[in-house]
Short mmCIF file of C-alpha atoms in Angstrom, two decimals:
data_model
loop_
_atom_site.label_atom_id
_atom_site.label_comp_id
_atom_site.label_asym_id
_atom_site.label_seq_id
_atom_site.Cartn_x
_atom_site.Cartn_y
_atom_site.Cartn_z
CA MET A 8 -0.08 0.02 -0.02
CA LYS A 9 1.02 3.77 -0.66
CA GLU A 10 1.85 6.08 2.27
CA GLY A 11 -0.61 8.79 2.05
CA PHE A 12 -4.09 10.86 2.46
CA LYS A 13 -5.32 9.61 -0.49
CA ASP A 14 -4.97 5.74 0.85
CA VAL A 15 -7.54 6.25 3.85
CA SER A 16 -10.10 6.32 0.73
CA PHE A 17 -12.90 8.64 1.12
CA SER A 18 -14.56 7.40 -1.77
CA LEU A 19 -18.21 7.97 -2.81
CA GLY A 20 -18.20 6.89 -5.94
CA ASN A 21 -20.36 4.16 -6.77
CA LEU A 22 -23.33 1.96 -5.22
CA LYS A 23 -21.92 -0.53 -3.15
CA ILE A 24 -20.43 2.69 -0.72
CA TRP A 25 -23.81 4.30 -0.57
CA LYS A 26 -25.27 1.06 0.46
CA GLY A 27 -22.40 0.58 3.16
CA ILE A 28 -23.51 4.06 4.55
CA GLY A 29 -27.08 2.88 4.76
CA PHE A 30 -26.52 0.05 6.56
CA ALA A 31 -24.11 2.02 8.81
CA LEU A 32 -26.65 4.01 9.77
CA LEU A 33 -29.09 1.24 10.03
CA ILE A 34 -26.83 -1.17 12.59
CA PRO A 35 -26.59 0.55 15.62
CA MET A 36 -30.36 1.45 15.40
CA ILE A 37 -31.26 -2.14 15.66
CA ILE A 38 -28.54 -2.90 17.96
CA CYS A 39 -29.89 -0.39 20.25
CA GLY A 40 -33.22 -1.25 19.77
CA ILE A 41 -32.72 -5.04 20.18
CA THR A 42 -30.52 -4.50 23.59
CA TYR A 43 -32.54 -1.32 25.51
CA SER A 44 -36.13 -3.60 24.63
CA ILE A 45 -34.44 -6.24 26.44
CA ALA A 46 -34.01 -4.11 29.10
CA TRP A 47 -37.11 -2.67 29.50
CA PHE A 48 -39.50 -5.51 29.02
CA SER A 49 -37.19 -7.70 31.38
CA GLY A 50 -37.33 -4.92 33.86
CA LEU A 51 -33.75 -4.24 34.06
CA ALA A 52 -33.94 -0.98 33.27
CA ARG A 53 -37.49 1.68 33.31
CA PHE A 54 -38.31 3.40 30.13
CA GLN A 55 -38.96 7.10 30.23
CA PRO A 56 -39.83 9.69 27.48
CA PRO A 57 -36.52 10.98 26.37
CA GLN A 58 -36.26 14.87 27.46
CA GLY A 59 -33.40 17.45 26.83
CA GLY A 60 -30.65 17.25 24.44
CA MET A 61 -29.70 19.66 21.76
CA LEU A 62 -31.84 18.45 19.28
CA GLU A 63 -35.08 18.43 21.55
CA PRO A 64 -36.22 21.59 19.64
CA ILE A 65 -36.44 19.85 16.36
CA TYR A 66 -38.20 17.25 17.87
CA ASN A 67 -40.85 19.88 18.62
CA ILE A 68 -40.95 21.92 16.18
CA LEU A 69 -41.68 18.58 14.02
CA GLY A 70 -43.89 17.75 16.62
CA PHE A 71 -43.07 14.65 17.72
CA GLN A 72 -44.15 15.00 21.30
CA TYR A 73 -47.84 15.06 20.27
CA LEU A 74 -47.37 11.51 18.95
CA PRO A 75 -47.91 8.23 20.65
CA ILE A 76 -44.88 7.29 23.00
CA PRO A 77 -43.79 4.35 21.00
CA LEU A 78 -43.85 6.07 17.39
CA SER A 79 -42.31 9.38 18.66
CA PHE A 80 -39.04 7.60 20.39
CA ILE A 81 -38.61 5.98 16.80
CA PHE A 82 -39.06 9.22 15.01
CA ILE A 83 -36.72 10.57 17.78
CA VAL A 84 -33.79 7.71 17.41
CA VAL A 85 -33.74 8.30 13.43
CA LEU A 86 -33.75 11.43 13.32
CA SER A 87 -30.89 11.25 16.22
CA GLY A 88 -28.86 9.00 14.31
CA VAL A 89 -29.01 11.11 10.90
CA LEU A 90 -28.54 14.65 12.22
CA GLY A 91 -26.28 13.73 15.28
CA SER A 92 -24.29 12.13 12.83
CA LEU A 93 -23.71 15.30 10.66
CA LEU A 94 -23.01 16.80 14.08
CA ASN A 95 -20.53 14.61 14.95
CA LEU A 96 -19.07 13.91 11.85
CA ILE A 97 -15.51 15.92 12.15
CA PRO A 98 -14.16 14.59 15.18
CA VAL A 99 -15.15 10.92 14.34
CA MET A 100 -13.77 11.09 11.19
CA GLY A 101 -10.59 11.91 12.49
CA GLU A 102 -11.03 8.67 14.66
CA GLU A 103 -11.59 6.65 11.75
CA MET A 104 -8.89 8.24 9.50
CA GLY A 105 -6.81 6.37 12.09
CA TRP A 106 -8.58 3.36 13.29
CA ARG A 107 -9.92 2.01 9.74
CA GLY A 108 -8.58 4.18 7.29
CA TYR A 109 -4.70 3.85 7.99
CA MET A 110 -3.91 1.15 11.05
CA LEU A 111 -6.43 -1.74 10.12
CA THR A 112 -5.39 -1.12 6.33
CA ARG A 113 -1.77 -1.27 7.27
CA LEU A 114 -2.07 -4.33 9.91
CA ILE A 115 -3.67 -6.53 6.65
CA ASP A 116 -1.00 -4.99 4.43
CA ALA A 117 1.87 -6.15 7.08
CA GLU A 118 0.09 -9.63 6.81
CA PHE A 119 -0.57 -9.69 10.67
CA SER A 120 -2.71 -12.57 11.72
CA ARG A 121 -6.13 -11.45 12.90
CA PRO A 122 -5.82 -7.78 11.89
CA ILE A 123 -9.49 -6.77 13.12
CA LEU A 124 -8.71 -8.59 16.57
CA ILE A 125 -5.77 -6.17 16.97
CA SER A 126 -6.88 -3.28 15.62
CA GLY A 127 -9.73 -3.76 18.06
CA LEU A 128 -7.80 -4.26 21.10
CA ILE A 129 -5.85 -1.30 20.66
CA TRP A 130 -9.22 1.03 20.02
CA ALA A 131 -10.72 -0.60 23.29
CA THR A 132 -7.28 0.12 25.10
CA TRP A 133 -7.42 3.80 23.76
CA HIS A 134 -10.86 4.22 25.58
CA VAL A 135 -9.71 2.62 29.08
CA PRO A 136 -8.01 6.05 30.49
CA ILE A 137 -10.93 8.01 29.89
CA VAL A 138 -13.54 5.10 31.56
CA ILE A 139 -10.92 5.15 34.31
CA ALA A 140 -11.06 8.92 34.65
CA GLY A 141 -15.17 8.33 34.44
CA LEU A 142 -15.29 11.04 31.37
CA TYR A 143 -16.56 7.65 29.03
CA VAL A 144 -19.12 5.55 30.94
CA GLU A 145 -19.99 6.05 34.51
CA GLY A 146 -20.72 2.79 36.81
CA THR A 147 -20.27 1.49 40.26
CA SER A 148 -17.23 -0.32 39.19
CA ALA A 149 -14.06 0.95 37.04
CA LEU A 150 -12.82 -2.63 36.61
CA LEU A 151 -16.45 -3.48 35.16
CA SER A 152 -16.64 -0.53 32.95
CA VAL A 153 -13.26 -1.50 31.55
CA LEU A 154 -13.87 -5.16 30.94
CA GLY A 155 -17.42 -3.61 29.39
CA ILE A 156 -15.60 -1.57 26.90
CA TYR A 157 -13.52 -4.19 25.88
CA PHE A 158 -16.83 -6.76 25.40
CA CYS A 159 -18.38 -4.42 23.59
CA ILE A 160 -15.77 -2.46 21.36
CA VAL A 161 -13.78 -5.15 20.38
CA PRO A 162 -16.92 -6.87 18.33
CA PHE A 163 -18.05 -3.47 17.39
CA SER A 164 -14.47 -3.30 15.63
CA TYR A 165 -15.34 -6.16 13.48
CA ILE A 166 -18.79 -4.71 12.16
CA THR A 167 -16.93 -1.33 11.45
CA ALA A 168 -14.04 -3.12 9.70
CA TYR A 169 -16.30 -5.14 7.45
CA LEU A 170 -18.11 -1.86 6.39
CA ARG A 171 -14.58 -0.79 5.81
CA LEU A 172 -13.17 -3.68 3.43
CA ILE A 173 -16.05 -4.61 1.57
CA THR A 174 -16.70 -1.09 0.36
CA GLY A 175 -13.44 -0.04 0.02
CA SER A 176 -14.52 3.36 1.88
CA VAL A 177 -13.70 4.73 5.09
CA TRP A 178 -17.14 6.55 4.67
CA PRO A 179 -19.64 3.62 5.99
CA SER A 180 -17.22 3.14 9.42
CA VAL A 181 -17.27 6.73 9.90
CA ILE A 182 -21.07 6.72 9.90
CA ILE A 183 -21.52 3.82 11.71
CA HIS A 184 -19.38 5.44 14.11
CA THR A 185 -21.30 8.75 14.61
CA THR A 186 -24.88 7.20 14.18
CA TRP A 187 -23.98 4.76 17.38
CA ASN A 188 -22.50 7.27 19.31
CA ALA A 189 -25.45 9.85 18.57
CA ILE A 190 -27.91 7.39 19.49
CA ILE A 191 -26.61 5.34 22.44
CA GLN A 192 -25.60 8.52 24.32
CA GLY A 193 -28.75 10.57 23.51
CA PRO A 194 -32.30 9.35 23.19
CA PHE A 195 -31.53 5.45 24.43
CA ALA A 196 -29.67 6.90 26.85
CA ARG A 197 -32.29 9.65 28.14
CA ALA A 198 -35.24 6.84 27.64
CA SER A 199 -33.55 4.58 30.41
CA THR A 200 -33.63 4.91 34.02
CA GLY A 201 -33.13 2.20 37.10
CA ASP A 202 -30.55 1.14 39.57
CA GLN A 203 -26.93 -0.21 38.25
CA THR A 204 -28.48 0.07 34.16
CA GLU A 205 -24.69 0.30 33.27
CA ILE A 206 -24.13 -3.13 34.13
CA TRP A 207 -26.68 -4.14 31.18
CA ILE A 208 -26.98 -1.12 28.78
CA GLY A 209 -25.08 1.62 27.88
CA GLU A 210 -21.63 1.49 25.86
CA SER A 211 -20.08 -0.76 28.33
CA GLY A 212 -23.42 -3.31 29.35
CA LEU A 213 -23.49 -7.42 29.38
CA ILE A 214 -26.57 -6.88 27.01
CA THR A 215 -25.19 -4.56 25.00
CA ALA A 216 -22.32 -6.48 24.99
CA ILE A 217 -24.11 -9.92 23.73
CA ILE A 218 -26.08 -8.32 20.96
CA ILE A 219 -23.06 -6.40 19.12
CA LEU A 220 -21.14 -9.86 19.22
CA ALA A 221 -24.05 -11.90 17.72
CA THR A 222 -24.52 -9.11 14.95
CA ALA A 223 -21.13 -9.36 14.02
CA ILE A 224 -20.97 -13.10 13.94
CA ILE A 225 -24.00 -12.88 11.91
CA MET A 226 -22.11 -10.27 9.45
CA ALA A 227 -18.84 -12.21 9.24
CA ARG A 228 -20.67 -15.33 8.41
CA ILE A 229 -22.36 -12.81 5.36
CA VAL A 230 -19.54 -11.41 4.08
CA ASN A 231 -17.26 -14.76 4.73
CA PHE A 232 -14.55 -12.70 6.75
CA THR A 233 -12.16 -14.61 8.75
CA LYS A 234 -9.29 -11.95 9.82
#
């Protein structure tokens, strides 16, 4: 591979990439929808209508507050995913240029064994200091939060890597990253309450990790990746 900015691949020039972007928007909504539905219906967390957030004025202008709660929440999640992706695009693009745009492709080019796993472990480890400092996820135990981050981020790295490698563009990995941050830190977090819910849901929750892992396994079988 040649070294350079172009090698990161910001191509948008074919239908495969746009399909990848569509899946990148949809996958986080499916994962969070399943995860939080399990928590809400099992009683591990309680649902509450989400309040606040920088996009709330837009929700009110569109009249979401007048819709039945299940329908209004779905609309809020979809709008948060789309608009939140745009708002977070620049900082996440910087991350993805490094993780999937450069590091992953270099590991593959260097013929490392399990390059996606290695890049995922590095990505998770990068989060550890801010988790311990309480700046990323909150929980009663820093150790459990750190373990949860590994269990969630490593399989999620497979999903983002598949999108990057299948499409040949970094854009789908940027969009899935921004969409994930926007909805799990936004409407899903504000719609959940209860004691010690961070054990089950959120970005280091056990249910979250299981659903992400299941999604990664399904994608691996569909695309037939073994790296």
